[in-house]
Short mmCIF file of C-alpha atoms and ligand atoms in Angstrom, two decimals:
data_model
loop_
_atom_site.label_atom_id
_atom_site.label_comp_id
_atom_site.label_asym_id
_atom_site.label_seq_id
_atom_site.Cartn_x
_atom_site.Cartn_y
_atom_site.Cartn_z
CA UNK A 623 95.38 67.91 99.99
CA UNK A 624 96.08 64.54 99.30
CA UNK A 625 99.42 64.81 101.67
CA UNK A 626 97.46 66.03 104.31
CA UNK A 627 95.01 63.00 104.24
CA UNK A 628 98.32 60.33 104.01
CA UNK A 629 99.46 62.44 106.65
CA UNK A 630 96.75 62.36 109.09
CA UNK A 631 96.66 59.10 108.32
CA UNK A 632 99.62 58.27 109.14
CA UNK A 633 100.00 60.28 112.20
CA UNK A 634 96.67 58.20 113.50
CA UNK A 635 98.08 54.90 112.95
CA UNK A 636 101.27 55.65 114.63
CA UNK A 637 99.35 56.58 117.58
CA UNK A 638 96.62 53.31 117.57
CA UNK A 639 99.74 50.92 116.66
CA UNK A 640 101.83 52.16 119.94
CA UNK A 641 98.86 52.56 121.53
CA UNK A 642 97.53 48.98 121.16
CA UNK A 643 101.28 47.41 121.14
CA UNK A 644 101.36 49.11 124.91
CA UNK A 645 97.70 48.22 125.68
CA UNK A 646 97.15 51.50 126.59
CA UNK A 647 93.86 54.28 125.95
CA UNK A 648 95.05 56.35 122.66
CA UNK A 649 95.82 59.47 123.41
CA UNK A 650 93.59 62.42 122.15
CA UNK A 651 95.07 64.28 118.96
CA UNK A 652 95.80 67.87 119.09
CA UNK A 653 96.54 69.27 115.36
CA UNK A 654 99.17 71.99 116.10
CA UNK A 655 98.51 74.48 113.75
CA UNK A 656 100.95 77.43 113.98
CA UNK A 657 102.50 78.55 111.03
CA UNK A 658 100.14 76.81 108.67
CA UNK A 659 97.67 78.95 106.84
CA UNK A 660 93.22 78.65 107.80
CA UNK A 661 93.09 76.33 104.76
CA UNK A 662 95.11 73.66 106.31
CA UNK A 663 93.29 73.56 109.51
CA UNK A 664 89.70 73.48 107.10
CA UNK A 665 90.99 70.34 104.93
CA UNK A 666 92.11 68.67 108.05
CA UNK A 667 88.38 69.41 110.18
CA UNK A 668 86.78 68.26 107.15
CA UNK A 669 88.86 64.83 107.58
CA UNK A 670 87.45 64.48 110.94
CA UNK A 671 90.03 66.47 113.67
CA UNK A 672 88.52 68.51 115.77
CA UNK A 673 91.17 69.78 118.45
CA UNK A 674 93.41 72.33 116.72
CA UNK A 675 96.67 74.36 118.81
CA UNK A 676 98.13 77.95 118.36
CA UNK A 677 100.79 79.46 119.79
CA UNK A 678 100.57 82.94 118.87
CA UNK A 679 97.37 85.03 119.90
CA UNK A 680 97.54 87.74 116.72
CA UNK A 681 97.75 84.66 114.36
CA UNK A 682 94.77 82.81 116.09
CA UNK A 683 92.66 85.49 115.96
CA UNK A 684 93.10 85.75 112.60
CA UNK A 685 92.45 82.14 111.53
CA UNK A 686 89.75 81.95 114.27
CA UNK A 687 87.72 84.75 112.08
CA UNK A 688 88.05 82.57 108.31
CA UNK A 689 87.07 79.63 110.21
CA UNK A 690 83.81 80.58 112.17
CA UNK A 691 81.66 78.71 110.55
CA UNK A 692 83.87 75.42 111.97
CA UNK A 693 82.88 73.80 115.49
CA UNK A 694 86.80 73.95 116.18
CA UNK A 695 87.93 73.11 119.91
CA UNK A 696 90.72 75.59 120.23
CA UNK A 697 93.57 74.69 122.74
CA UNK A 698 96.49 77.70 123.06
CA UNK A 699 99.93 75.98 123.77
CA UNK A 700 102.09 79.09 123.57
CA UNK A 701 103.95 81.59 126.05
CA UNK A 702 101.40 83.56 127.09
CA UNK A 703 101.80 87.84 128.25
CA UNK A 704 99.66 89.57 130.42
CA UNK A 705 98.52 91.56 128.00
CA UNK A 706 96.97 88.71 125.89
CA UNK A 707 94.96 86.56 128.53
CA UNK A 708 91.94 88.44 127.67
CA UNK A 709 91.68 87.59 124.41
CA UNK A 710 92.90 83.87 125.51
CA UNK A 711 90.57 83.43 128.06
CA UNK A 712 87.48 84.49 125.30
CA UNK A 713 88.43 82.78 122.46
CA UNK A 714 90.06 79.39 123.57
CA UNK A 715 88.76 75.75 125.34
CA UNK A 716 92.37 75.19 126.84
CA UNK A 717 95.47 76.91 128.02
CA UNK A 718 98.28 74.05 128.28
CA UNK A 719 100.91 76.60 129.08
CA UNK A 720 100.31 78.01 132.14
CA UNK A 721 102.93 78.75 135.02
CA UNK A 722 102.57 81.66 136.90
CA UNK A 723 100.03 82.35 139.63
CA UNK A 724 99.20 85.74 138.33
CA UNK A 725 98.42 84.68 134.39
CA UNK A 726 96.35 82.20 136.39
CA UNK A 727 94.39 85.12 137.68
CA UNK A 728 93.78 86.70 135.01
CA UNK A 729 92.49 83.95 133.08
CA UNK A 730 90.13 82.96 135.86
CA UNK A 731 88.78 86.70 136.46
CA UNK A 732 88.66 87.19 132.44
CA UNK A 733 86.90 83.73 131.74
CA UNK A 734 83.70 84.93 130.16
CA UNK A 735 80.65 84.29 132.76
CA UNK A 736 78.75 82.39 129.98
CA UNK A 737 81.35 79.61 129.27
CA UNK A 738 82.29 76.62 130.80
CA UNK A 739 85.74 77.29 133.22
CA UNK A 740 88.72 77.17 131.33
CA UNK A 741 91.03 74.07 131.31
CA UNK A 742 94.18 74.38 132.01
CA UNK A 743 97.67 72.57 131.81
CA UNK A 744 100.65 73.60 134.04
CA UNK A 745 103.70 73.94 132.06
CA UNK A 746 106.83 72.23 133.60
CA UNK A 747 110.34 72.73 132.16
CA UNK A 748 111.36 69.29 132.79
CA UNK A 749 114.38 68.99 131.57
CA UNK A 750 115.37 72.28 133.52
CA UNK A 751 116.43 74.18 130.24
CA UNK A 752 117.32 77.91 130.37
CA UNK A 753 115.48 78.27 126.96
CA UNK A 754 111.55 76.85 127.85
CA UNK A 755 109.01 78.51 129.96
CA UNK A 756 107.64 76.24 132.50
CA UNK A 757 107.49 75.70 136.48
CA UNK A 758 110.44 73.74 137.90
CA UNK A 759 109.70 70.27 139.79
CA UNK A 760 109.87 72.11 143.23
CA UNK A 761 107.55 74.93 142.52
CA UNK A 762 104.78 72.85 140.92
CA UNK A 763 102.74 71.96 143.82
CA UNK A 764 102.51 74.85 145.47
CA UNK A 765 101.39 76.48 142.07
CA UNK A 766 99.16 73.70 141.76
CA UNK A 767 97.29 74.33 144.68
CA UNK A 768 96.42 78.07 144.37
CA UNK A 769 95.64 77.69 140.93
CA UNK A 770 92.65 74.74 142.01
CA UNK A 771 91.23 77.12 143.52
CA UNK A 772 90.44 79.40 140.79
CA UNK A 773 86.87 79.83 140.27
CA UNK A 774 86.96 80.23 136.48
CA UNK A 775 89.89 77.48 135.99
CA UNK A 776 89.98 73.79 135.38
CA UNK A 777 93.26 72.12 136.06
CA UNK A 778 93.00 69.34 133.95
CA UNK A 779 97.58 68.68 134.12
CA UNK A 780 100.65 68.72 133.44
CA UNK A 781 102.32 70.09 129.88
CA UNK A 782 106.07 69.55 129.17
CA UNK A 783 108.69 70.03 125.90
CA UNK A 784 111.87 68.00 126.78
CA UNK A 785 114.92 68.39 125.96
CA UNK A 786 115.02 67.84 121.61
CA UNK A 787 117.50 65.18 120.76
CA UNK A 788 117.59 61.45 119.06
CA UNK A 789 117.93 59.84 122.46
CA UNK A 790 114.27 58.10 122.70
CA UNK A 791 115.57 56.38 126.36
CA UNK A 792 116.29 59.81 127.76
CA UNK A 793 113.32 61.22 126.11
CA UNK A 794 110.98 58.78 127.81
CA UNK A 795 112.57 59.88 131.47
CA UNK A 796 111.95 62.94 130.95
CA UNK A 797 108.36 61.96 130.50
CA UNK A 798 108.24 59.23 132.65
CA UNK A 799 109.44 61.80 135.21
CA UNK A 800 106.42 64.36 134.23
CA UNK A 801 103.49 61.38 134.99
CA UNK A 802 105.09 60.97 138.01
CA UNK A 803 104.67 64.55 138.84
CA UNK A 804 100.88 64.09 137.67
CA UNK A 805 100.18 61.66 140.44
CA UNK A 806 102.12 63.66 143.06
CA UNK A 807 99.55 66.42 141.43
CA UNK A 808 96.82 64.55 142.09
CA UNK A 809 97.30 63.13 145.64
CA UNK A 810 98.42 66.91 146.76
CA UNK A 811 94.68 67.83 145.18
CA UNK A 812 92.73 65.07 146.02
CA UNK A 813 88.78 66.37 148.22
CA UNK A 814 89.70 69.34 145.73
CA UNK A 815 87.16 69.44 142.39
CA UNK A 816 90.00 69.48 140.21
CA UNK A 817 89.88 66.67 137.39
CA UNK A 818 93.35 65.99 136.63
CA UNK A 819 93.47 63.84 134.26
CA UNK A 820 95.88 65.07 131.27
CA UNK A 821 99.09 64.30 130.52
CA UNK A 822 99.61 66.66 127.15
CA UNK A 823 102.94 65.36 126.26
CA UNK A 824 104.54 64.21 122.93
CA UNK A 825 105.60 66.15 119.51
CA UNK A 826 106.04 65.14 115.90
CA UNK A 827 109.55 63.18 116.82
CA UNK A 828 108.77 61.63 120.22
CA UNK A 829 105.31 60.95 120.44
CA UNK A 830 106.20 56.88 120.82
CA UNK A 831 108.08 57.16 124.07
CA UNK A 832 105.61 60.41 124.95
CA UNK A 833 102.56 57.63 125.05
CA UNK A 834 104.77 54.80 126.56
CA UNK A 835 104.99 56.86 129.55
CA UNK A 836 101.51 57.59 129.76
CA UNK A 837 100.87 60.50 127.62
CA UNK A 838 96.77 61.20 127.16
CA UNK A 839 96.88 63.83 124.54
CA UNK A 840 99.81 64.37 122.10
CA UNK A 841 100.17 68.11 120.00
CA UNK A 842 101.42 67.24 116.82
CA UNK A 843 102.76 69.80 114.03
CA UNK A 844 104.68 68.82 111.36
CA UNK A 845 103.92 64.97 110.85
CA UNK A 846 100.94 66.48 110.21
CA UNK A 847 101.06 69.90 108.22
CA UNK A 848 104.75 69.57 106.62
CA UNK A 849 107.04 72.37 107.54
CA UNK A 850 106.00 75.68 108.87
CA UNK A 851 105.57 78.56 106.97
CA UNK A 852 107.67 81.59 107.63
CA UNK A 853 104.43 84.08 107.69
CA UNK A 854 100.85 82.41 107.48
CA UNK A 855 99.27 85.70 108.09
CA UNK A 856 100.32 88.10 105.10
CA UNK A 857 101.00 85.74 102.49
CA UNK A 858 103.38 87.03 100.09
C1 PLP B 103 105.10 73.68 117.78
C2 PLP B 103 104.68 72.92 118.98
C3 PLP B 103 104.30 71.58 118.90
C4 PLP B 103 104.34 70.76 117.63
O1 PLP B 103 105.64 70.43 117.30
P1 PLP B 103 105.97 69.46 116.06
O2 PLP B 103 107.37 69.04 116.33
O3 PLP B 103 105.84 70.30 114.84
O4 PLP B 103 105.02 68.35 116.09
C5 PLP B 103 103.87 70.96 120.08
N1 PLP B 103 103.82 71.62 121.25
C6 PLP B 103 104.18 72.90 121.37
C7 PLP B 103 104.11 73.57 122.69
C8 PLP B 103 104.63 73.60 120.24
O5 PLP B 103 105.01 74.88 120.38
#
């Protein structure tokens, strides 16, 4: 475990040192944990994380059950069915990938009545790519509003993936393009409760140019685990 505690470390001080060159608030650390096995996510809560993200209900659930014991704020970052916002709703703090009205819905009418609302991110696919889930620009607002005024739901911002590539300049547009979309968010909502006040945007490889633009929480994978296992769930 000794590369996971160089590699948390690491991870941290990228964030404070871009952070503090850009006088800006760091950015809150999501661990993204998909792929990696429950012992991972233990060695890294015992170095202080607490904010872990899954992508995959059936391997949550599983990981969720070893690691009970753990006070664990679970965030799910993943495309999410119908057919698994039940489960979602029950077992998680955050959904950052929402973006339809109706999975909206469901998560607000499934939200159990004894925790707090869910918070939740609205996914845009901002670099308009065929392959990524996500609103466009144009239908975000309307979305926006109906989904403030879900009972069960808190809608906390905006989640994006751009484009991958080893342009950091083009990179930062793209999420220089989503904050701007988060204030256009917030005027649209403003007299409404909603707290928006997330930006979850920036990976492993562009997490620099993710906080220049104003990113408050980054999800981070491999920087922090290593690569991703083929199948965390039935060893072989
Ligand atoms: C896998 C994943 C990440 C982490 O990506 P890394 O490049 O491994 O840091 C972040 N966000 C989402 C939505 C993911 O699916």
């Amino acid at each position: 475990m000794i590369d996971l505690e160089q590699r948390y470390f690491s991870v941290r001080q990228r964030i404070s040192t871009t952070a503090q060159q850009l006088k800006q608030d760091q950015p809150c650390l999501l661990a993204v944990s998909k792929k990696h096995p429950a012992d991972a996510i233990r060695a890294l809560f015992q170095l202080g994380q607490r904010q872990f993200g899954e992508n995959y209900w059936q391997e949550a659930e599983e990981k969720m059950q070893q690691l009970q014991d753990l006070d664990i704020e679970w965030h799910f970052i993943g495309p999410l069915q119908s057919n698994k916002t039940r489960a979602v709703a029950a077992n998680f703090a955050w959904v950052h990938s929402v973006d339809r009205e109706k999975i909206a819905q469901r998560l607000s009418d499934q939200r159990p009545a004894g925790l707090a609302p869910l918070n939740v991110c609205l996914q845009v696919n901002i670099d308009d790519e065929d392959s990524k889930s996500g609103v466009t620009p144009e239908q975000l607002l309307p979305l926006a509003r109906k989904i403030s005024g879900l009972p069960r739901l808190s809608l906390r911002g905006l989640m994006c993936i751009p484009r991958a590539g080893n342009d950091p300049a083009q990179q930062q547009r793209a999420f220089q393009r989503l904050a701007q979309l988060q204030a256009d968010m917030k005027s649209e909502l403003r007299g409404s409760n909603s707290a928006v006040d997330t930006l979850s945007m920036g990976m492993s490889a562009d997490l620099e140019p993710a906080i220049a633009a104003g990113s408050t929480l980054v999800r981070i994978g491999t920087a922090l685990f290593g690569d991703r296992q083929k199948n965390v769930t039935n060893p072989s």
